[in-house]
XYZ file of C-alpha atoms in Angstrom:
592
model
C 1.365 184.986 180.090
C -2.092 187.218 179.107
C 0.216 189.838 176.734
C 2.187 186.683 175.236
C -1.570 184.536 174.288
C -3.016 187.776 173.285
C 0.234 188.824 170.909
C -0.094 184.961 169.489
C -3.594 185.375 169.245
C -3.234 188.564 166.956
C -0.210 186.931 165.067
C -2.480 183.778 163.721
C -5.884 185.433 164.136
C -4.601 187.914 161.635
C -2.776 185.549 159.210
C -5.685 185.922 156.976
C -9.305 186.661 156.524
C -11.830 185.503 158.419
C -13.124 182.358 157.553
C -17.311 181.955 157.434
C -18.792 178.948 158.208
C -21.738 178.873 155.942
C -20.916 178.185 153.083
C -23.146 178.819 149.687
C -24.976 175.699 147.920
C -26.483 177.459 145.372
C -28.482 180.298 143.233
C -31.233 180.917 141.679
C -30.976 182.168 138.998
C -27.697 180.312 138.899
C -24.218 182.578 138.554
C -23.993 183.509 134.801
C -27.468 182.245 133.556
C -28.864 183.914 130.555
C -32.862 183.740 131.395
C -35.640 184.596 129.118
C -37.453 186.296 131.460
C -36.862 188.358 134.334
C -37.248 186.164 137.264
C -39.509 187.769 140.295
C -37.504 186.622 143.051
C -33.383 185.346 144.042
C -32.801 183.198 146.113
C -29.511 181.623 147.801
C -29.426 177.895 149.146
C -26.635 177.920 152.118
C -25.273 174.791 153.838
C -26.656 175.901 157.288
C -29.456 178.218 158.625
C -28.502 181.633 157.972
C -29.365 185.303 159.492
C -30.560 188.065 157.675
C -29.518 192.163 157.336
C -31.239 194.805 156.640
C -28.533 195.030 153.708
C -28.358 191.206 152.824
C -28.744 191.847 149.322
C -27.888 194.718 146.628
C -29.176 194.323 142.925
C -27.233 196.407 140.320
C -28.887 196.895 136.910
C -26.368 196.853 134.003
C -25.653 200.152 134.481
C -24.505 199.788 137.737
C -27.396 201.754 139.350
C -29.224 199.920 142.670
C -32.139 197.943 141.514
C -35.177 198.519 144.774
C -36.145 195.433 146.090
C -38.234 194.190 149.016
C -37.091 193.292 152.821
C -34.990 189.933 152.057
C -36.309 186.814 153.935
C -36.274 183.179 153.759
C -37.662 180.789 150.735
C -40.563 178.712 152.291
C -39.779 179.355 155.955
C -36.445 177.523 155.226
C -33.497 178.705 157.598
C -31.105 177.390 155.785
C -31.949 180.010 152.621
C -32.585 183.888 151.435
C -35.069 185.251 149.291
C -35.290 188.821 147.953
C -38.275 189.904 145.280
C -36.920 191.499 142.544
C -39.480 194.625 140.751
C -41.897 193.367 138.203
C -40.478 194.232 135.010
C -36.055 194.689 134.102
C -34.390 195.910 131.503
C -32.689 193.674 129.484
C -28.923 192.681 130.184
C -26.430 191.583 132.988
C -27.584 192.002 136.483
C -25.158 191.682 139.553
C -26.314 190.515 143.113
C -23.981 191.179 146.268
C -25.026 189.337 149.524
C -24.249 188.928 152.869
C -25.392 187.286 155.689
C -24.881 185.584 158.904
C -24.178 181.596 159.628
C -25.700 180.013 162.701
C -22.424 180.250 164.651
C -22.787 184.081 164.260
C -19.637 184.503 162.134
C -20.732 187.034 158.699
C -19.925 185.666 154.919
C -20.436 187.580 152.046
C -20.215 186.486 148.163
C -21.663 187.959 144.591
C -23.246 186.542 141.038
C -24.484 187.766 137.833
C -27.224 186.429 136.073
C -28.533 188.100 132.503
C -31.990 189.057 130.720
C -31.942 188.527 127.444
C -28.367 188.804 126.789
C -25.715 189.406 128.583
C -24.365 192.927 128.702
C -20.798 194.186 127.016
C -19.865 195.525 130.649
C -21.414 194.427 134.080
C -21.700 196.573 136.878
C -18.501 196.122 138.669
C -19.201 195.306 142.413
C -17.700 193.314 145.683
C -19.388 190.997 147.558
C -19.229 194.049 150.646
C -16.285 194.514 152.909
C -15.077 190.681 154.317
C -13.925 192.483 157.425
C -12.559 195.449 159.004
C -9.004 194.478 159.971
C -9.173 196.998 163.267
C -12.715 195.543 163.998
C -11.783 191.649 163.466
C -9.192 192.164 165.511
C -10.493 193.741 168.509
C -13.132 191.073 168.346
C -10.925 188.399 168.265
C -8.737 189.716 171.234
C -12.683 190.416 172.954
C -13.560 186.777 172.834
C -10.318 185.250 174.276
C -10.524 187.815 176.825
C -14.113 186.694 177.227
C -12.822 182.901 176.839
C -9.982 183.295 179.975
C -12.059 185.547 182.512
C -15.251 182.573 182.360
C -12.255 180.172 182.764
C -10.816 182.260 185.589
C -14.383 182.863 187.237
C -15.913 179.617 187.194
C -12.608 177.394 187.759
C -11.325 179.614 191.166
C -15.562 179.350 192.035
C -14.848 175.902 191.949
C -11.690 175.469 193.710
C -12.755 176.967 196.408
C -16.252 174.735 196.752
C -14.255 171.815 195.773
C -11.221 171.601 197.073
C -11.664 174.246 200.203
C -8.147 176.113 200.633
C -7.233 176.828 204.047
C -7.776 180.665 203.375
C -10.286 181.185 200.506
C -10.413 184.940 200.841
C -6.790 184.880 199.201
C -8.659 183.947 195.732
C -10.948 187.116 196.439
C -8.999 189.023 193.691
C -9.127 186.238 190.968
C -12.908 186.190 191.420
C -13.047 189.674 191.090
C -10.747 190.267 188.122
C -12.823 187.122 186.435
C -16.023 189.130 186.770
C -15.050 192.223 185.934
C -13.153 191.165 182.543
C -15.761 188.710 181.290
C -18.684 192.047 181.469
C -15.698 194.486 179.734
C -15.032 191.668 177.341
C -19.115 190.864 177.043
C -19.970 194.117 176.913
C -17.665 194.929 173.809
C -18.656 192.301 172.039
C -22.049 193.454 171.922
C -20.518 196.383 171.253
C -18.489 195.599 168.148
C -21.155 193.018 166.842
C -22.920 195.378 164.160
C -19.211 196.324 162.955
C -17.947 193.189 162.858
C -21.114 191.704 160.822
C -21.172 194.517 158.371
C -17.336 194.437 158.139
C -16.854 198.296 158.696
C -14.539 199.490 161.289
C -14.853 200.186 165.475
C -16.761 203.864 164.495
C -19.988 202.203 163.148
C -19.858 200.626 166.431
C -22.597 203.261 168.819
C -24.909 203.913 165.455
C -28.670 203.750 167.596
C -29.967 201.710 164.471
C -27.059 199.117 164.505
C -27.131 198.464 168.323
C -31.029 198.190 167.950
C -30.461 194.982 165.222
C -27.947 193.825 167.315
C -29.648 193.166 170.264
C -32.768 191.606 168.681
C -30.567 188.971 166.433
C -29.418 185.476 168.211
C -26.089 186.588 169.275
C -26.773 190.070 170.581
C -29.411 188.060 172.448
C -27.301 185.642 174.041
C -24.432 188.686 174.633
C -27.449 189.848 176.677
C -28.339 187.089 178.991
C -25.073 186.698 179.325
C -24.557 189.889 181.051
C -27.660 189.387 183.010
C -26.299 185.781 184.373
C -23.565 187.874 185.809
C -25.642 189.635 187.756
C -26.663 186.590 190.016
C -23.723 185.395 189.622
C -21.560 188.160 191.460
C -24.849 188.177 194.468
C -24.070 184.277 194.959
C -20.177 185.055 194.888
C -20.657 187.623 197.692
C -22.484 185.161 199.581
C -20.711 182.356 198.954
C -17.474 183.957 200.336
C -18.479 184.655 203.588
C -18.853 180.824 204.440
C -16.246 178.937 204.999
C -18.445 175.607 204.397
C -20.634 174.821 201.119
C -23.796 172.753 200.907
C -25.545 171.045 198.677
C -27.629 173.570 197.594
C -24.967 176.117 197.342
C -23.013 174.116 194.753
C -26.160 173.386 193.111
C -26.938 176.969 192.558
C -23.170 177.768 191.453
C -23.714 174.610 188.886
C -26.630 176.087 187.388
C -25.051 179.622 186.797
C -21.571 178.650 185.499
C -24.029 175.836 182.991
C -25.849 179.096 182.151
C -23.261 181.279 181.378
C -21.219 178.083 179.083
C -24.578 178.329 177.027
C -24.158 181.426 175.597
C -21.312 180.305 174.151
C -22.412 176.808 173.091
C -25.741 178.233 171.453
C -23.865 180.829 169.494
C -20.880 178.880 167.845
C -19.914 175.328 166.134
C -22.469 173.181 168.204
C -25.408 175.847 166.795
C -25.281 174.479 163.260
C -24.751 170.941 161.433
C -25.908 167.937 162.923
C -27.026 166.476 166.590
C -27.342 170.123 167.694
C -29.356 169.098 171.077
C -26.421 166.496 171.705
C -23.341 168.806 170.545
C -24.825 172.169 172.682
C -24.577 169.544 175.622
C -21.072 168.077 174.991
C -19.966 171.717 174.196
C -20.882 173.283 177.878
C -19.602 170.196 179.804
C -16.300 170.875 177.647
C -16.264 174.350 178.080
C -17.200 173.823 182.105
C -14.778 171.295 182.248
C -11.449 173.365 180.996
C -12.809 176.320 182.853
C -12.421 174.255 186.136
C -8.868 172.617 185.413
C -7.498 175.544 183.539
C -9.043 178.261 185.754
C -8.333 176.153 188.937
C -5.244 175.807 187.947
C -4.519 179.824 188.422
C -6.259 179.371 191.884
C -4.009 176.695 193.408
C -1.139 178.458 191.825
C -2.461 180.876 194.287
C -2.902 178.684 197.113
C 0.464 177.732 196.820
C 1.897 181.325 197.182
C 0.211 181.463 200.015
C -0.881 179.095 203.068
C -0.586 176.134 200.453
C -2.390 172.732 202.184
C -1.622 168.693 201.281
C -5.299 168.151 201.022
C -6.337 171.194 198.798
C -3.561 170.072 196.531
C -4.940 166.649 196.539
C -8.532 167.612 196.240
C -7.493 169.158 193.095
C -5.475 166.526 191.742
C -8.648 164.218 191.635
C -10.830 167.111 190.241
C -8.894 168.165 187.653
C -8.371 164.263 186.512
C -12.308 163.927 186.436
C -11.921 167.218 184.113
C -9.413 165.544 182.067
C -12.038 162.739 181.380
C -14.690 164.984 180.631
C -12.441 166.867 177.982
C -11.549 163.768 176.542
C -14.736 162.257 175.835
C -16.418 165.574 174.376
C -13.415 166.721 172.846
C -13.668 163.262 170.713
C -17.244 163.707 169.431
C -16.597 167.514 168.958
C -13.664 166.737 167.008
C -15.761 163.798 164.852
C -18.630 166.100 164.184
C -16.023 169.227 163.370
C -13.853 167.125 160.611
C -16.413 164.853 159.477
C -13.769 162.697 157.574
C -10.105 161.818 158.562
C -9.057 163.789 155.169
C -10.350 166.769 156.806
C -7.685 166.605 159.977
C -5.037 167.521 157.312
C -6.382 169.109 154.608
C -8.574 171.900 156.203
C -7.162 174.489 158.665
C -10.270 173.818 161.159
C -7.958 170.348 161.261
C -4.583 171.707 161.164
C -5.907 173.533 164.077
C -7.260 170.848 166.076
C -4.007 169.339 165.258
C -1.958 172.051 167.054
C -4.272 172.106 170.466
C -4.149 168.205 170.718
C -0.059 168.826 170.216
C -0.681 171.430 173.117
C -2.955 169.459 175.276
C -0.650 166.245 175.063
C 2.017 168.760 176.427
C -0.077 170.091 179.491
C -1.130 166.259 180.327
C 2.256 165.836 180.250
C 3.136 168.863 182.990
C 0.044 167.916 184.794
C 1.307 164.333 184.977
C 4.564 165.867 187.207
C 2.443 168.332 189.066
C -0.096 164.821 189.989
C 3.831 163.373 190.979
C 4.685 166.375 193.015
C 1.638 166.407 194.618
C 1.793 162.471 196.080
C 5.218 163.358 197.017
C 4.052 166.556 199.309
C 0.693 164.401 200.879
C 3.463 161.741 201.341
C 5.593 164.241 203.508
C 2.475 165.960 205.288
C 1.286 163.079 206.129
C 5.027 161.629 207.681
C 5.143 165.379 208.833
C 2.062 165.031 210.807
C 2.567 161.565 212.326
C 5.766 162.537 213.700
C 3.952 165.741 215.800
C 1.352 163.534 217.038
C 4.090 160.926 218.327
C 6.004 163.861 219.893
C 2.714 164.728 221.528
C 1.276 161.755 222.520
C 4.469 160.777 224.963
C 3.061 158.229 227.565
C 3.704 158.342 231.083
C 6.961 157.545 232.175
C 8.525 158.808 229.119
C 11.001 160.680 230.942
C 12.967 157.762 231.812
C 13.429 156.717 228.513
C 16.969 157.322 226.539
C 16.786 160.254 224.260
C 15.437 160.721 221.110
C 12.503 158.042 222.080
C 9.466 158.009 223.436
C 8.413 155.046 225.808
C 10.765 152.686 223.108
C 9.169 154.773 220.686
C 11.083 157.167 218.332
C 9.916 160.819 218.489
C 11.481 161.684 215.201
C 14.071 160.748 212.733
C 17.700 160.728 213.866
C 20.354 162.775 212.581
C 21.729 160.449 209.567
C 17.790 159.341 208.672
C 17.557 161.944 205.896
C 15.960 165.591 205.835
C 13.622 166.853 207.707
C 9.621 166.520 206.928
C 9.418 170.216 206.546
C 12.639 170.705 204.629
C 11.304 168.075 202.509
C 7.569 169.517 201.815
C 9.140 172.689 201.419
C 10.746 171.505 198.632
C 8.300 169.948 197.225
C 5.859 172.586 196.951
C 8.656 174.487 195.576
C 8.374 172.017 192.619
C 4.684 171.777 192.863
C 4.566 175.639 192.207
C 6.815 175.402 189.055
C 5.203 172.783 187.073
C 1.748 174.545 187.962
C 3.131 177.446 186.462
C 4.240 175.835 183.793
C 0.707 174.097 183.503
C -0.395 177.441 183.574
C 1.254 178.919 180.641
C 0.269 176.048 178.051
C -2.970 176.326 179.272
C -2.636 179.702 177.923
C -1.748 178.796 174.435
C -4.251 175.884 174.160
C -7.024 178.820 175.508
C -5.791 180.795 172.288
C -6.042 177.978 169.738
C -9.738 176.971 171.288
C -10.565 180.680 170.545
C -8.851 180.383 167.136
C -10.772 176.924 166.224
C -14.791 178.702 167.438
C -13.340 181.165 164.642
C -12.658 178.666 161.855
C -14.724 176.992 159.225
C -15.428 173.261 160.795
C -13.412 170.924 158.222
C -17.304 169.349 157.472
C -18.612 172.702 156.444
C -15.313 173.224 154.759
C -15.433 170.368 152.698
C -19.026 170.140 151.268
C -18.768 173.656 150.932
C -15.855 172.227 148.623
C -18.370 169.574 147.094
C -21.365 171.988 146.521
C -21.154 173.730 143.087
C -18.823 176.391 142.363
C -20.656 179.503 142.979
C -24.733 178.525 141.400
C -24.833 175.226 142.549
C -25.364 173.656 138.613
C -23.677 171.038 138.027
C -21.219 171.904 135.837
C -20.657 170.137 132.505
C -16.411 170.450 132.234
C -14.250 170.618 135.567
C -10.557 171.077 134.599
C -8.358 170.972 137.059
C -4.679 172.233 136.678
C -2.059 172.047 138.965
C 0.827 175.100 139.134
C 4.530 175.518 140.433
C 3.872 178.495 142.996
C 7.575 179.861 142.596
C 9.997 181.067 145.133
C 7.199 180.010 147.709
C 7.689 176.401 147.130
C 5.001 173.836 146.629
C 2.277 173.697 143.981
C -1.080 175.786 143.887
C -4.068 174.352 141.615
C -6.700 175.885 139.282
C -10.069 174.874 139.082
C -11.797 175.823 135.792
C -15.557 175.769 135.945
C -16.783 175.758 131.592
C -20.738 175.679 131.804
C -22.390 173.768 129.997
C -19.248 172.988 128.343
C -20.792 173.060 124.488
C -20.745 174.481 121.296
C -21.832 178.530 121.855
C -21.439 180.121 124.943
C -20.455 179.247 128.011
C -19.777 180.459 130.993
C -16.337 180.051 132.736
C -15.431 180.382 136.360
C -11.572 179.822 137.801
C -10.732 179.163 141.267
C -6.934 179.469 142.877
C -6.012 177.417 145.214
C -2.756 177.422 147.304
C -0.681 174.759 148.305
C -2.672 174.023 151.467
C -5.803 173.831 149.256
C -7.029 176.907 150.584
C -8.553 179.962 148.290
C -5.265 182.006 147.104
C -4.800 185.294 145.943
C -3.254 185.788 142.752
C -2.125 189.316 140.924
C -3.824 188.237 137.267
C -5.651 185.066 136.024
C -5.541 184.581 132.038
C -7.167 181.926 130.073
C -6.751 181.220 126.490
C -8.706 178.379 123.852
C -6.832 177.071 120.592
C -8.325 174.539 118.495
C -5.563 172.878 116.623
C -7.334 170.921 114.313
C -8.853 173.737 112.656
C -6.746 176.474 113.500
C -8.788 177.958 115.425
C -7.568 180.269 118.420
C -6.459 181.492 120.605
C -9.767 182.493 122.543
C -9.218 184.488 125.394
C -11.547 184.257 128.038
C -12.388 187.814 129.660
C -11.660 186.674 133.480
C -12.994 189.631 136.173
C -11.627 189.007 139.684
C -14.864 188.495 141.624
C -13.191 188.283 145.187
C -12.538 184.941 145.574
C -12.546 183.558 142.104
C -12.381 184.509 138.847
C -14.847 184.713 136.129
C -16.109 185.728 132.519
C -20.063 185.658 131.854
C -19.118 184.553 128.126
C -17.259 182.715 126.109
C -17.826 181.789 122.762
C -16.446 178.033 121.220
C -17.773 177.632 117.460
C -16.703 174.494 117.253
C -17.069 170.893 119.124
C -13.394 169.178 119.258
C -10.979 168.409 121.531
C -9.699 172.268 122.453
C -6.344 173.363 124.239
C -6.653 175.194 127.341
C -3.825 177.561 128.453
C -3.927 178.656 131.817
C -0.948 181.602 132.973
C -1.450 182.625 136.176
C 0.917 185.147 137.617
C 2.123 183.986 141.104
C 4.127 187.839 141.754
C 4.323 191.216 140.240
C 7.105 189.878 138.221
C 6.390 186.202 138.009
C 4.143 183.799 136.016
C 3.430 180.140 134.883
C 1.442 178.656 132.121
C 0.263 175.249 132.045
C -1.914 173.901 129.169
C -4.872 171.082 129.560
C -6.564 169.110 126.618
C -10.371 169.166 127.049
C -13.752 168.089 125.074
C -16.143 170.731 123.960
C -19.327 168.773 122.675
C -21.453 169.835 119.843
């Protein structure tokens, strides 16, 4: 079940790049200005608090040389932003800034703009925004936190089981506890590791540089990776004492309470519930969610087992009631993490954060489901103990005089069930915790898959972010004067992708023009070659072709020249394959 969730895991997780989940609200100066004057400072608006690198900004002059700035910091003691100074005096032409820095729920996004001095330059300094990600390094993080993810769930739910529902012979879950501990440090351990790699987007190598691991470990993730390995460290003294009683106090389960709460924190404090709104309220619902499916999905694994074992009516039932107060717990955070997530119903469809959500409500209808013949199984098997056990204390309780009485009874009393009454108690609880065992399994193997799509969902964009990321401005946050959208047959693919043409300000003179793809699930696409063309009919005029660069993420051309107000003709080819393209046309109104 592990090697199956960890190949789905790297099968979706690596569908794509990884999505950031702060998303840019604007620039200043704004993408493609033309400015007077050399401005002293940039600075980036973001739609959550941000971290900063040492390396969260490069200037390049127009000649594509490294401009020296100063330490980059925030504008006004804003989190949300990034200032660098620029030097005192620049040359004229077209500068190009390439940033990157970290969101609040510790995942890295990167992005680049050009602004000019004077005029803009024939050429700009061509540049990416920085590596996205190292495909070697996302990966082994991604398979790092589900690991991480399934050993807290393994740890803290068999912890539980056993102070909950006390198994006849707790020393059989001895190795779960152990292989919980051990793979939550390996798995905590290399995601401190990995965390300068992964926010740099280099690969695994960069990974033991001193000066990396030094940044790492001072920033708000490496410092929760941190207490997180020192929680364990109580954590496996109270497990070694814990296991040599057989009986647990108040106190006891007070003081496991308060270290599996601590350890849920790191996780809470470092993902979705970190940023956006409520923050206090959402850190909360997130560790009762997380210490709720760690209990039910972990304990799961533990009375799985039980059941191999010395299996017992009352654990089961114990469990039964635990894991339905879990169940409750899931479903009322799960609903205000999902509200705060989407923000809008729109967003459960049309961003993958919803898609996603989507699939692990599919998958946690499904384990309800199992769970709901496992709850079935398990009245049937407290059923037969109980019969089971009534029937020995009537065989042992026989009153005096019971000798004289005909067989099979006990002072008028039967001492068990005749011949044609049906099977045996035993034979029957046999069988049923035959059937117990196999839907548990089967509970145990969805629980799997939802595990993987909660790790996939802490790794995707919230649909809120995703969508007024959507409404902020394209790329300087101005408000743009002409928005042209134009909608395109994908080809062989099926469906229909659209273009979003940015023309700023949209007058006589030059502009500025910036083209976004998007794909058929509205999400950024890819595309071989991007052309765009002006005619002006009226005065045969055209056509204009607009110099598009591919920017990483959108296209763009610093500036485009319209002599003329009118109503223009836009031509838009945009070549889906190698071998394949599509041109659509759009009318729009350049003013004087």
């Amino acid at each position: 079940m592990l090697l199956a969730a960890l190949l789905v895991l790297i099968l979706l997780g690596g569908a794509g790049p990884a999505s950031a989940h702060a998303a840019l609200r604007s620039t200043d100066p704004g993408d493609g200005a033309v400015l007077r004057r050399a401005p002293g400072t940039v600075t980036l608006t973001f739609t959550e608090s941000v971290g900063l690198r040492d390396d969260s900004f490069r200037v390049l002059d127009p000649g594509g040389h490294r401009v020296r700035t100063e330490d980059a910091g925030h504008a006004d003691g804003r989190s949300d932003t990034a200032r660098v100074t620029l030097p005192g005096k620049l040359a004229e032409g077209t500068y190009t800034v390439a940033w990157r820095v970290v969101s609040a729920d510790s995942h890295p996004v990167s992005g680049a703009f050009t602004f000019s001095v004077g005029k803009p330059s024939s050429t700009a300094a061509a540049i990416a925004a920085g590596p996205t990600e190292d495909p070697l390094t996302t990966t082994l993080h991604r398979i790092a936190r589900y690991l991480a993810h399934l050993a807290a769930a393994l740890l803290i739910g068999t912890a539980a089981f056993v102070a909950l529902c006390r198994p006849p012979d707790p020393a059989a879950l001895r190795r779960p506890l152990v292989a919980g501990w051990w793979t939550l440090l390996a798995a905590t351990v290399a995601l401190l590791v990995l965390r300068a790699p992964y926010e740099a987007g280099t690969g695994p190598a960069t990974a033991l540089d001193a000066a990396a691991l030094g940044d790492t470990v001072t920033g708000r993730p490496g410092v929760l990776l941190l207490t997180r390995l020192a929680l364990l460290v109580p954590t496996a003294l109270f497990l070694a004492r814990a296991s040599r009683r057989r009986e647990h106090g108040p106190l006891t389960i007070a003081t496991g309470t308060a270290l599996a709460a601590g350890l849920a924190l790191t996780w809470a404090a470092a993902e979705h519930a970190a940023a956006g709104p409520q923050v206090p309220l959402a850190v909360t619902s997130s560790v009762l969610h997380l210490l709720a499916m760690a209990v039910w999905l972990g304990g799961l694994v533990a009375l799985l087992t039980t059941l191999r074992g010395s299996p017992d009516a009352a654990t089961v039932a114990r469990f039964s009631r635990t894991a339905l107060a879990c169940v409750t717990v899931l479903a009322v955070t799960g609903v205000y993490q999902s509200w705060r997530g989407l923000g809008s119903w729109p967003a459960l469809t049309g961003t993958t954060y919803g898609r996603l959500l989507l699939a692990k409500l599919a998958g946690v209808c499904v384990l309800l489901a199992v769970a709901a013949v496992s709850r079935r199984w398990t009245g049937a098997l407290v059923a037969t103990e109980a019969a089971r056990t009534s029937v020995r204390e009537r065989e042992i309780l026989v009153p005096a005089g019971a000798a004289a009485a005909p067989a099979g009874t006990s002072a008028g009393l039967p001492v068990g069930p005749s011949a044609g009454d049906g099977p045996e108690p035993a034979d029957e609880a046999t069988a049923h915790r035959r059937g117990l065992r196999r839907s548990v399994l089967a509970e145990a193997v969805v629980a799997g898959v939802v595990l993987v799509l909660t790790t996939l969902l802490t790794s995707t964009p919230p649909g809120r972010a995703e969508t007024g990321a959507a409404r902020s401005a394209p790329a300087g946050g101005v408000l743009p004067a002409s928005v042209t959208t134009i909608p395109f047959d994908t080809g062989a693919s099926g469906g229909r992708g659209t273009v979003q043409i940015t023309l700023d300000p949209g007058r006589t003179g030059d502009n500025a023009v910036q083209a976004i793809v998007f794909g058929p699930d509205q999400s950024l696409a890819a595309v071989p070659e991007l052309r765009l063309s002006f005619t002006l009919p009226d005065q045969d005029i055209g056509p204009i072709s607009a110099e598009l660069v591919d920017r990483g993420g959108y296209w763009s051309a610093n500036s485009l020249t319209l002599p003329l107000p009118g109503t223009w003709t836009m031509k838009a080819t945009v070549r889906v394959t190698e071998v394949d393209q599509v041109s659509e046309t759009r009318r729009i109104r350049v003013l004087p």
